[in-house]
Short mmCIF file of C-alpha atoms in Angstrom, two decimals:
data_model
loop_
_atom_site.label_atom_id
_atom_site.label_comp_id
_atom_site.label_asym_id
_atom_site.label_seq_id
_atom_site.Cartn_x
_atom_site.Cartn_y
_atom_site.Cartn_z
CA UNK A 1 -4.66 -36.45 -95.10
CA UNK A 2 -7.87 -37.42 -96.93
CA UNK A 3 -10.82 -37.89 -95.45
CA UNK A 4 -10.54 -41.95 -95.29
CA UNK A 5 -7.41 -41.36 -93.63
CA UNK A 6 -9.00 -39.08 -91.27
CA UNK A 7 -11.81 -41.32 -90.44
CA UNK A 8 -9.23 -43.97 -89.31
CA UNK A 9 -7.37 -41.53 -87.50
CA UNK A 10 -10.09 -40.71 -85.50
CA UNK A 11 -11.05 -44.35 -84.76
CA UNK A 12 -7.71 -45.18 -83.80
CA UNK A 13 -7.88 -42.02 -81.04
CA UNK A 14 -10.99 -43.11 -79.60
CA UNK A 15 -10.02 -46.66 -78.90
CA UNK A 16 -6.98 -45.61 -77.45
CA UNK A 17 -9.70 -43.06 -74.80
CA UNK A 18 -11.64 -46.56 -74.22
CA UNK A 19 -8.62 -48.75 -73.87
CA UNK A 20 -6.68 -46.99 -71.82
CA UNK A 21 -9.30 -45.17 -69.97
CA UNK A 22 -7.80 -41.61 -70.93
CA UNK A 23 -9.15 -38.00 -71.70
CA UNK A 24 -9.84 -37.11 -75.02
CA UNK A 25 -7.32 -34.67 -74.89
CA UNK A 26 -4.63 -36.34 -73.47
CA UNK A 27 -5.46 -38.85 -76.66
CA UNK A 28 -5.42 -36.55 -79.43
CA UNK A 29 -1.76 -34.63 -78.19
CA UNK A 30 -0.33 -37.98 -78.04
CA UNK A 31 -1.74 -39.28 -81.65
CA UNK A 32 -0.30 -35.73 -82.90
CA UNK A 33 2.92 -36.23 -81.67
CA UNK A 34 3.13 -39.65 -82.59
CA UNK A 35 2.26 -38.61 -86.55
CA UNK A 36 4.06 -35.64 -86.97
CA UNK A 37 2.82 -35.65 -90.65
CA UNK A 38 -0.80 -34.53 -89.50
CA UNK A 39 -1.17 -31.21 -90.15
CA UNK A 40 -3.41 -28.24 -88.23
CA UNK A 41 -6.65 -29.06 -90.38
CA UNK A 42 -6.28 -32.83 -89.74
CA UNK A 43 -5.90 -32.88 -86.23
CA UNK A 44 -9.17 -30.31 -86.05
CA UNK A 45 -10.75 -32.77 -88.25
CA UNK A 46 -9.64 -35.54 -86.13
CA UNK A 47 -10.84 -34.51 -82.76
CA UNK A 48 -13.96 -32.76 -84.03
CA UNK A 49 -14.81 -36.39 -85.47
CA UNK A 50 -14.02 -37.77 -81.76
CA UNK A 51 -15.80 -35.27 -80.13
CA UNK A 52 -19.11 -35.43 -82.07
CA UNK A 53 -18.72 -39.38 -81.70
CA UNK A 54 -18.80 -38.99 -78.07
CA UNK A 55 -21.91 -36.23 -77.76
CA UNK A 56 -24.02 -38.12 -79.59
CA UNK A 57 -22.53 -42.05 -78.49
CA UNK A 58 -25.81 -43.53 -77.10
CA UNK A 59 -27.87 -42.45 -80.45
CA UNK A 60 -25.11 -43.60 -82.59
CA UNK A 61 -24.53 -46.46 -81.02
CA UNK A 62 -28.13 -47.64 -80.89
CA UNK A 63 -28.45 -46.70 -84.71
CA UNK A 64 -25.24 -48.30 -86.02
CA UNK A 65 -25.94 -51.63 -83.72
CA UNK A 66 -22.72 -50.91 -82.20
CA UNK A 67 -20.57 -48.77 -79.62
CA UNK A 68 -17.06 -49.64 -81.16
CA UNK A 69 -15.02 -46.63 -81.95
CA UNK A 70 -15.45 -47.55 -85.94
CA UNK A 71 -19.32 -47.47 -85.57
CA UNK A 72 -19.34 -44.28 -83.65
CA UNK A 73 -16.73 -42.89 -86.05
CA UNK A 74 -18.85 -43.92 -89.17
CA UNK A 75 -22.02 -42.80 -87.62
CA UNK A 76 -20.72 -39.25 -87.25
CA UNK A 77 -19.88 -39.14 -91.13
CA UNK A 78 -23.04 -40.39 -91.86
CA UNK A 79 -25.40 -39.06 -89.70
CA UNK A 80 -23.98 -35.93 -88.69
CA UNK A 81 -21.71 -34.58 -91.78
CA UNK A 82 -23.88 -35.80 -94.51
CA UNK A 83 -22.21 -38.35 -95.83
CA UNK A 84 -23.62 -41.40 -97.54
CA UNK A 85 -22.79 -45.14 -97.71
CA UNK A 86 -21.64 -44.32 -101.26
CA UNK A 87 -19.71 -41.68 -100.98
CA UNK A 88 -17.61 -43.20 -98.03
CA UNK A 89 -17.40 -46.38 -99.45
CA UNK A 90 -16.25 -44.84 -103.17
CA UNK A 91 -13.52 -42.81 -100.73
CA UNK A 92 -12.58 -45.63 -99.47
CA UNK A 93 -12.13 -48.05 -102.18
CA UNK A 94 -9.47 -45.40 -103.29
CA UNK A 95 -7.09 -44.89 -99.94
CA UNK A 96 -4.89 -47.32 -98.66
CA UNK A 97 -5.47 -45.71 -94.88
CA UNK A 98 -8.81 -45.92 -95.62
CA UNK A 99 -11.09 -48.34 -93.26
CA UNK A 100 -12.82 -51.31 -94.30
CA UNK A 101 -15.99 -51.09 -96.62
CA UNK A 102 -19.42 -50.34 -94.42
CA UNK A 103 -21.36 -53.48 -93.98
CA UNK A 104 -24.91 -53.87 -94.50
CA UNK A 105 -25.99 -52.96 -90.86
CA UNK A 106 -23.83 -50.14 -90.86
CA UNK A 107 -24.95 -48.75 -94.56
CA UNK A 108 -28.30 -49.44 -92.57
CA UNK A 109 -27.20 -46.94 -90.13
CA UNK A 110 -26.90 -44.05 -91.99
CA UNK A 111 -30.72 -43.46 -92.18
CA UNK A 112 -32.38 -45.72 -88.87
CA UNK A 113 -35.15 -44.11 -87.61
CA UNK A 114 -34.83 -43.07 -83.68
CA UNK A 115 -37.91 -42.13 -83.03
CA UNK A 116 -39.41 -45.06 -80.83
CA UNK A 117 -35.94 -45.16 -79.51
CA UNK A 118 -35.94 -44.94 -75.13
CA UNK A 119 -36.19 -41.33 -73.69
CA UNK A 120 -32.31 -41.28 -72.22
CA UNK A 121 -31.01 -42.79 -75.79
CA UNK A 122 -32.52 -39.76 -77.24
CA UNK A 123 -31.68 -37.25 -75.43
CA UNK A 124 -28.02 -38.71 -75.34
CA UNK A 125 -27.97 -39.25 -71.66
CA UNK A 126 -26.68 -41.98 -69.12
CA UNK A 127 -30.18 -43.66 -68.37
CA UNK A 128 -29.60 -43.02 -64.63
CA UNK A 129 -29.59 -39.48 -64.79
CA UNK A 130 -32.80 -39.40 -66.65
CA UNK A 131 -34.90 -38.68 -63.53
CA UNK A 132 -32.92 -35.69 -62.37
CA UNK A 133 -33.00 -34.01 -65.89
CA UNK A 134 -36.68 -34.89 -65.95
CA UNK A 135 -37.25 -33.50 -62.56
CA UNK A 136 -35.20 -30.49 -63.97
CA UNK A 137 -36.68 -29.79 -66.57
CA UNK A 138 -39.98 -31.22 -66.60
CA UNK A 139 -41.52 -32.29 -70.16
CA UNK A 140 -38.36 -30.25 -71.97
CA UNK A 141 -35.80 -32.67 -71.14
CA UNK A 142 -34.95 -34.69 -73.91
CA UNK A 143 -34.71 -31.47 -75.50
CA UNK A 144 -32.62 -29.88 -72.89
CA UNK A 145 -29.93 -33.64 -73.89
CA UNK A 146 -30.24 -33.01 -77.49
CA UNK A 147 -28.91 -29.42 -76.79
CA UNK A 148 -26.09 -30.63 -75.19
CA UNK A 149 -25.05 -33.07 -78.07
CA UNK A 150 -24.16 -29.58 -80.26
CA UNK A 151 -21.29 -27.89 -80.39
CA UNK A 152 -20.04 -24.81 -78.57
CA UNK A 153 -19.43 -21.92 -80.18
CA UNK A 154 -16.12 -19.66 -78.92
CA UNK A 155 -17.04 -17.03 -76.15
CA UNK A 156 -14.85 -14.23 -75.27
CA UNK A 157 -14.87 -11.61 -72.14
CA UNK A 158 -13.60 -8.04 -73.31
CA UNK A 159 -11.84 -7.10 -69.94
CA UNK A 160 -13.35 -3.63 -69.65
CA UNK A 161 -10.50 -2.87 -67.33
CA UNK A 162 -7.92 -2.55 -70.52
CA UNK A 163 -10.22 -2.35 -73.86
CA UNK A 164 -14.14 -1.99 -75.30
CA UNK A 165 -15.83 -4.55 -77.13
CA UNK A 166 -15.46 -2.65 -80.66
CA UNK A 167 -11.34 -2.35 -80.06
CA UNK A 168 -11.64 -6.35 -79.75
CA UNK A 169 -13.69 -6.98 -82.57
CA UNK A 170 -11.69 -4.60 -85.06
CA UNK A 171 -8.27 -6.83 -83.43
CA UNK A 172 -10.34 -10.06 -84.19
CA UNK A 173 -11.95 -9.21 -87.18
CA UNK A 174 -10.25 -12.17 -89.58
CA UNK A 175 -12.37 -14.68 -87.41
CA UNK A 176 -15.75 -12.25 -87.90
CA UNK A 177 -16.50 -12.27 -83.98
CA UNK A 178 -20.29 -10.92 -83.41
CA UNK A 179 -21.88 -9.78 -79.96
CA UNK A 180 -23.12 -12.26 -77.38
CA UNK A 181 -26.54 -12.54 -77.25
CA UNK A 182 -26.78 -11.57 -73.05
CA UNK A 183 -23.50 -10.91 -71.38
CA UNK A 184 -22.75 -7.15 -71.96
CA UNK A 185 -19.09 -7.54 -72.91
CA UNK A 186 -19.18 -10.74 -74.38
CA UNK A 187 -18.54 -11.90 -78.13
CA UNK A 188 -18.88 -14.78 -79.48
CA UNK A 189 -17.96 -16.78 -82.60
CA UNK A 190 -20.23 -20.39 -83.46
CA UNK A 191 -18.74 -23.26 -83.98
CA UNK A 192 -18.58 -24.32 -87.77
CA UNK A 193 -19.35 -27.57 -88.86
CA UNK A 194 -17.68 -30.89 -90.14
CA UNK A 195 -13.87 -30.13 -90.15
CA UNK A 196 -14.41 -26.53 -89.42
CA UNK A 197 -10.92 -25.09 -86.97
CA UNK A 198 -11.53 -23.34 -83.74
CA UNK A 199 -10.10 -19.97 -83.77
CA UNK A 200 -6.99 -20.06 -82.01
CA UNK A 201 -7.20 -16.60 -80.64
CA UNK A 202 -4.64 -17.15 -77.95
CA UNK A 203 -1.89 -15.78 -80.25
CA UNK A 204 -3.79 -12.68 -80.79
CA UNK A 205 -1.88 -9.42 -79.73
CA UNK A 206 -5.25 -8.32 -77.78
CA UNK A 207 -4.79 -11.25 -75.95
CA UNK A 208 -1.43 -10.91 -74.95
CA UNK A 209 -2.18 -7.30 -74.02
CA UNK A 210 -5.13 -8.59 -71.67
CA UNK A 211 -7.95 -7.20 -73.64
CA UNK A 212 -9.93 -10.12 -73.30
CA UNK A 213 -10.27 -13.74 -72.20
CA UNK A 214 -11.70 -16.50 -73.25
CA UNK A 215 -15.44 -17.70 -71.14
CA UNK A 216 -18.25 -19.10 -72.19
CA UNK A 217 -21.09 -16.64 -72.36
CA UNK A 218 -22.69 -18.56 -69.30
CA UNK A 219 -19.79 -18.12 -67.07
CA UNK A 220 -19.25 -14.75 -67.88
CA UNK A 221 -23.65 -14.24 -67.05
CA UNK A 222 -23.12 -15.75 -63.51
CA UNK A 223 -20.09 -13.59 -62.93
CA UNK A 224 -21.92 -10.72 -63.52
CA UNK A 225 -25.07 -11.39 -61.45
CA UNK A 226 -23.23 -12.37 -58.65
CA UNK A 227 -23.26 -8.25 -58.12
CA UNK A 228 -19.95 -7.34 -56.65
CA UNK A 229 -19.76 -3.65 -56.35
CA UNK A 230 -16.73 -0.86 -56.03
CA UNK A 231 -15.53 -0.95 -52.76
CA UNK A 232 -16.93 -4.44 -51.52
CA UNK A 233 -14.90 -7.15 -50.03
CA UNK A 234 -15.32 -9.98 -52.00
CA UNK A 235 -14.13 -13.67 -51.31
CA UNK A 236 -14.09 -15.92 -54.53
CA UNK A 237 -13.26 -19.26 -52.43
CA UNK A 238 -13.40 -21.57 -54.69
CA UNK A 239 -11.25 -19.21 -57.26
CA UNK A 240 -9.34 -22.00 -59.44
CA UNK A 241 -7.19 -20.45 -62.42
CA UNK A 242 -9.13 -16.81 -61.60
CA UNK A 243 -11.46 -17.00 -64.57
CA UNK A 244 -14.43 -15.42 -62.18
CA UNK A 245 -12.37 -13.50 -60.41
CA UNK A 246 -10.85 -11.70 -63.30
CA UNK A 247 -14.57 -10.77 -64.42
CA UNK A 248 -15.35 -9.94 -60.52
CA UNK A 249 -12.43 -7.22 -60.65
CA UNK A 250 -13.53 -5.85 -64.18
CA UNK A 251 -17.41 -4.89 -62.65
CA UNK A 252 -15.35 -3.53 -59.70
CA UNK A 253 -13.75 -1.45 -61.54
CA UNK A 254 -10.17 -2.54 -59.71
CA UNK A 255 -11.92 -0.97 -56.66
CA UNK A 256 -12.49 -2.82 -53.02
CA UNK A 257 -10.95 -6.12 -52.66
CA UNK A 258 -11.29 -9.49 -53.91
CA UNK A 259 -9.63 -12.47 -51.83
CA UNK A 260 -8.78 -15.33 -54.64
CA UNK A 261 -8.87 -18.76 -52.58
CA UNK A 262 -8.60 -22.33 -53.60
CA UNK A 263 -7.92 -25.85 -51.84
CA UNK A 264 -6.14 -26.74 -54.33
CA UNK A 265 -2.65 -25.26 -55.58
CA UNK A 266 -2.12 -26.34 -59.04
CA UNK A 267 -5.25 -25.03 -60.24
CA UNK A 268 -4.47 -21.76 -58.78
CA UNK A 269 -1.28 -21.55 -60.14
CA UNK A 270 -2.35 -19.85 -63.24
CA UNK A 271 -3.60 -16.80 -61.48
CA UNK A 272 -0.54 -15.22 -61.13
CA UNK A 273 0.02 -14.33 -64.68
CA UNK A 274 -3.78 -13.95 -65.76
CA UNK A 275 -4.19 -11.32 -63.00
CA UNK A 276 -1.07 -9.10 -63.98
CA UNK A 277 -1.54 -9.36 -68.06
CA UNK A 278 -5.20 -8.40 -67.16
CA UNK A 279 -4.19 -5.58 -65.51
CA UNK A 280 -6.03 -6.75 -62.12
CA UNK A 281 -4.87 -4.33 -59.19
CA UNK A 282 -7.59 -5.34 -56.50
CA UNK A 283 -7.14 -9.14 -56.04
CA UNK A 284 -5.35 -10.34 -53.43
CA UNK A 285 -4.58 -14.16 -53.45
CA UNK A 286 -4.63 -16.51 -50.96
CA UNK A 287 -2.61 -20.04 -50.95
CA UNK A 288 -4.36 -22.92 -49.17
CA UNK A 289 -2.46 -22.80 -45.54
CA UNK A 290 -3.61 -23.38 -42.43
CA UNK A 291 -5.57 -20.38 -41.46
CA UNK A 292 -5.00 -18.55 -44.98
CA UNK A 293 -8.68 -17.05 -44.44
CA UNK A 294 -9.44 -17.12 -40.38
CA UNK A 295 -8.63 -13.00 -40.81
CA UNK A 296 -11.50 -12.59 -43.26
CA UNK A 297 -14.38 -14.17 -40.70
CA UNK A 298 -17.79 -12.74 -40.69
CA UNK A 299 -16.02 -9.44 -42.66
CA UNK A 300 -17.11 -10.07 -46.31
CA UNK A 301 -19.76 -8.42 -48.50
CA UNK A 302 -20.17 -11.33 -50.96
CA UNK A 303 -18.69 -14.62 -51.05
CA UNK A 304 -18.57 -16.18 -53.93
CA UNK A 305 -18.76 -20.54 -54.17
CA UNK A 306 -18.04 -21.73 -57.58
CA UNK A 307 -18.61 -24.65 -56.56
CA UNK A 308 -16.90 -28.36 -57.66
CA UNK A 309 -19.42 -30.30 -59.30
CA UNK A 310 -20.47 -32.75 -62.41
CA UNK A 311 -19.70 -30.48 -65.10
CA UNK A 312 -22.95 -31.59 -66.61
CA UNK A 313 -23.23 -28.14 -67.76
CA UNK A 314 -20.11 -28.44 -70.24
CA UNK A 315 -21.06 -31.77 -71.58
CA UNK A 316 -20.44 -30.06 -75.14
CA UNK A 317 -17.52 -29.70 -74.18
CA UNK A 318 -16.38 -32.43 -72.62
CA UNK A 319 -18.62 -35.39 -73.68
CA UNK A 320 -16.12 -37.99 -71.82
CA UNK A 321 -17.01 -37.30 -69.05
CA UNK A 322 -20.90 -37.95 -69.65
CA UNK A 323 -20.29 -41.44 -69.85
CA UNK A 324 -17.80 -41.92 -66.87
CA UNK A 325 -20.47 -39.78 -64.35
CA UNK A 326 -21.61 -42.21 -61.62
CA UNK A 327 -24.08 -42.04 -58.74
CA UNK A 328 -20.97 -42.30 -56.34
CA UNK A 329 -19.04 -39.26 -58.24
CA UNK A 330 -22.09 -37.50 -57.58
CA UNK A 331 -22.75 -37.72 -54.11
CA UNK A 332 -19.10 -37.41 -53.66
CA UNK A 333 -19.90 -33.68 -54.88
CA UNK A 334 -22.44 -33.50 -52.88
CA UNK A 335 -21.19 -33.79 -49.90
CA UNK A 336 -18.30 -30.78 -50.81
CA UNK A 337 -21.30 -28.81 -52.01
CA UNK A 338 -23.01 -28.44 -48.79
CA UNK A 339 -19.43 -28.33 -47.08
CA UNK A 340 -18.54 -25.51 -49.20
CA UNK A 341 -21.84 -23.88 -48.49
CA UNK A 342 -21.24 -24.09 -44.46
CA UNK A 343 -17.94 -22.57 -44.69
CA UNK A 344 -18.89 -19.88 -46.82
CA UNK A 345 -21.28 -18.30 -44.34
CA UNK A 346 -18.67 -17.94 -42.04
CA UNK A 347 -16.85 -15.10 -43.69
CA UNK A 348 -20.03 -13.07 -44.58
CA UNK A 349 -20.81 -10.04 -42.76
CA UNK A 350 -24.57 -8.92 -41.90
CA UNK A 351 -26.39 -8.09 -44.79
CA UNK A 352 -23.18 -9.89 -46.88
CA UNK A 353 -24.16 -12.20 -50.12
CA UNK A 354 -23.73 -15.42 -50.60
CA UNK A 355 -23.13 -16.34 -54.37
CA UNK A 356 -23.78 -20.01 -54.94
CA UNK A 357 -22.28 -21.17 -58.53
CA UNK A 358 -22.42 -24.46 -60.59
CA UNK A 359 -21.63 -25.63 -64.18
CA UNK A 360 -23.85 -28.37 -63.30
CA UNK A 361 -28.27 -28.89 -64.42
CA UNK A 362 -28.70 -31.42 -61.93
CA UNK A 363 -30.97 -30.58 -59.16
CA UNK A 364 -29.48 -32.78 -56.33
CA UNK A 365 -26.56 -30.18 -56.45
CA UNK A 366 -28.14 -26.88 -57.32
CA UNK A 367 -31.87 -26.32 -55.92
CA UNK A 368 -31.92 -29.50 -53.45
CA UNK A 369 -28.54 -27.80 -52.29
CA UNK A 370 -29.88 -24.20 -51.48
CA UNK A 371 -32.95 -25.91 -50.00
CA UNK A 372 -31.32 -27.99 -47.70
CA UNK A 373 -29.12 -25.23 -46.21
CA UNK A 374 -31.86 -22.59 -45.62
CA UNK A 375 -33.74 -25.36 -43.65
CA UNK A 376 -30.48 -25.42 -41.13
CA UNK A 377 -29.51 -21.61 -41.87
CA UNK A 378 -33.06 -19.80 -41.87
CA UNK A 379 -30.68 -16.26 -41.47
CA UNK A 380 -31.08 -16.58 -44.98
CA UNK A 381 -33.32 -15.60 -47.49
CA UNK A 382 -33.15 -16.08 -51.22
CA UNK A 383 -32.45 -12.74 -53.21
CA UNK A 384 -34.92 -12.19 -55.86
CA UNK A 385 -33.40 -13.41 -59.17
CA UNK A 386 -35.18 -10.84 -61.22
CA UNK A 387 -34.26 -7.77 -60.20
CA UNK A 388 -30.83 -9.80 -59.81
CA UNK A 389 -30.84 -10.17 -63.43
CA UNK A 390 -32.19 -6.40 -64.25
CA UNK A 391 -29.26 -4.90 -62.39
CA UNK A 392 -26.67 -6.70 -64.10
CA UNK A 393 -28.19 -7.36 -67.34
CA UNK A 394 -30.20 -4.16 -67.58
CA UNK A 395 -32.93 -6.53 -69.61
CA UNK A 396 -35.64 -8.58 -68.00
CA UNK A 397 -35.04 -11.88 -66.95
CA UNK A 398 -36.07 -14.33 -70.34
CA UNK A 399 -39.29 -16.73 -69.52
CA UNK A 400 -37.90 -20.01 -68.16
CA UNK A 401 -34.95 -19.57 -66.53
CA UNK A 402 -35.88 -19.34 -62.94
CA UNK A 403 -35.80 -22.68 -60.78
CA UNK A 404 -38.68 -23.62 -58.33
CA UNK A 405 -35.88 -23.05 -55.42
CA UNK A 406 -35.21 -19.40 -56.42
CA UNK A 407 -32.33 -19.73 -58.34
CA UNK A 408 -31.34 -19.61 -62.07
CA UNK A 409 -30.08 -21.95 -64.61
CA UNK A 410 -28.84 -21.47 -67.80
CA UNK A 411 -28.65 -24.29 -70.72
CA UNK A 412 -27.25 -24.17 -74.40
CA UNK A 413 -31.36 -25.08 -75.24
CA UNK A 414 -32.25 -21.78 -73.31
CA UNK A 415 -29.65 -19.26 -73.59
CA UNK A 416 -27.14 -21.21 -76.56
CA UNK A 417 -24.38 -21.05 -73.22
CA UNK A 418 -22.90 -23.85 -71.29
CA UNK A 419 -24.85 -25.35 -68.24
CA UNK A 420 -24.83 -22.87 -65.42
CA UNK A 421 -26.66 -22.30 -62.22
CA UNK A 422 -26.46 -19.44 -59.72
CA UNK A 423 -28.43 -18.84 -56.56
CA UNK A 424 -28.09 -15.56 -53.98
CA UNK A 425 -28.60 -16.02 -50.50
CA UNK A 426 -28.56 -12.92 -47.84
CA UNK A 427 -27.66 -12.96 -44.67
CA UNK A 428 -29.88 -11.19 -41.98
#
């Protein structure tokens, strides 16, 4: 496919997200198997020009005088790949799958100036939300939504239970992985731009061997302050497909025990297999039953709550679900937060850590969380972040990154990770 070709592809797949209300990924599988003829580079092409459409959809919409899928579409090429009116519409006049010609106010798109535009357009943000990533973030948050509008780059976790970081690099070296900036056994390879392919290293035999796994440099960060030592008992209740726990068993060293919980059975089902081809020995996992923890009550050295939230943090990643966020989705999360947070303390010993996770930047479910259940749980106290970050890190902790509340959050702005918050609370 040509480029004109592409460009209507890509239109077609985002009215088919806004007409039938469906993920972006559910849209692009079904537009590849539908046209068969589309080959690896145009369906990268494709949903890297959907993606970037929907990051950046209140700026481009506000510049192009429209929020149709062709003005989003067009914006992108213009605005974001360097394009020009010329050059598309010369590429057009050419291609029979080509879209129309730009019209005047969309030629005038390519270059309006966004400047005096309002704060939340901007920063590419619902306007609601505005506040909270003001209260956040304080003067830095348009900048902080701007951030978010990039792409991610493609993080790895060398499991240190099966290989070192230089073994995966030499079996990755076709896709030139380089060192992650923080997390000690994490590499990382940026995104490219325009049409540029994700590496699919999936198929690599490292991979299959359990060598390493793919997480997002912030993930991987709040997996490895959450301090689990050889020999604990650790509970990671709100475990999913085992992502944290697999890094929890790697800085164990496949010593103690790690209980892998979640209320939910399908996305614990992956587990199974990610555990074994990891070579995971201490995790033990638990399927949501009646009573599937009561034996592990007030016994636990660290409990870990990766909490269900937003996902604000992984807006790069999923920019759908910026726009479908509501004030009702987000009390509904909420409300499990500070469930979550309850039942945790139950299963913590004296002296046991409690290891509060988010991939979320808003305050109403990260600080306002941790402040609200101190108030009704004064047993615990806050552990210092700092020397938090030393001992896992073996760095300082970077200017910035602390929140008023005690706790720490990460942003692709400050750290070039996804959104992630963490906060440690002690019981007495």
């Amino acid at each position: 496919m040509r480029f004109p070709g592409r460009l209507s592809a890509a239109i077609e797949v985002l009215t088919d997200v806004e007409q039938r209300k469906r993920p972006v990924s559910e849209a692009l599988k079904a537009w590849g198997i539908n046209n068969r003829f589309a080959g690896a580079g145009d369906r990268a092409a494709i949903g890297n020009l959907v993606y970037d459409a929907l990051r950046r959809r209140a700026s481009h919409a506000i510049a192009m005088g429209s929020d149709s899928p062709r003005a989003l579409v067009l914006a992108v090429a213009l605005r974001d790949w360097a394009e020009t009116p010329e050059s598309l519409n010369a590429a057009f006049a050419s291609d029979s799958h080509a879209p129309v010609p730009l019209s005047e106010e969309e030629t005038k798109g390519a270059t309006a100036d966004l400047a005096a535009a309002p704060a939340a357009i901007r920063a590419d943000v619902p306007e609601w939300l505005a506040p909270s990533l003001e209260r956040a973030f304080g003067a830095d948050w348009i900048g902080e939504g701007e951030a978010m509008t990039g792409r991610p780059s493609l993080d790895l976790r060398v499991n240190a239970l099966k290989a070192a970081p230089e073994k995966v690099m030499k079996s990755l070296a076709r896709f030139a992985p380089e060192p992650a900036a923080i997390a000690p056994f994490g590499l990382t390879m940026p995104a490219g731009p325009r049409d540029a392919r994700t590496p699919n290293v999936t198929t690599d035999e490292g991979y299959l061997k359990g060598w390493f796994e793919v997480q997002d440099q912030g993930s991987q960060i709040v997996a490895a302050l959450a301090g689990a030592r050889e020999g604990e008992q650790v509970l990671d209740l709100c475990a999913g497909a085992g992502g944290k726990t697999l890094a929890l068993a790697a800085t164990m060293g496949n010593s103690g025990q790690i209980f892998a919980y979640d209320s939910d059975r399908a996305r614990l089902a992956p587990i199974y297999d990610r555990l074994k081809r990891n070579g995971v020995r201490n995790a033990q996992v638990r399927a949501p039953n009646d009573g599937a923890l009561d034996d592990l009550v007030g016994k636990m050295d660290r409990v870990v709550v990766d909490a269900p939230c937003t996902g604000t943090g992984t807006w790069r990643r999923r920019p759908d679900t910026k726009w479908k966020l509501t004030p009702e989705l987000l009390a509904q999360r909420q409300s499990e937060q500070a469930a979550l947070l309850v039942e945790a303390a139950r299963y913590l010993k004296s002296g046991g850590t409690l290891v509060y996770i988010t991939c979320s930047i808003l305050p109403e479910e990260n600080d306002d969380q941790i402040t609200a259940f101190r108030a009704a749980h004064p047993e615990f106290t806050s552990v210092d972040i700092a020397g938090a970050w030393r001992s896992a890190l073996i760095t300082d902790l970077p200017a910035g990154l602390a929140t008023q509340a005690g706790g720490l959050c990460l942003t692709p702005r400050r750290t070039r990770t996804d959104g992630f918050y963490v906060h440690m609370l002690r019981k007495a």
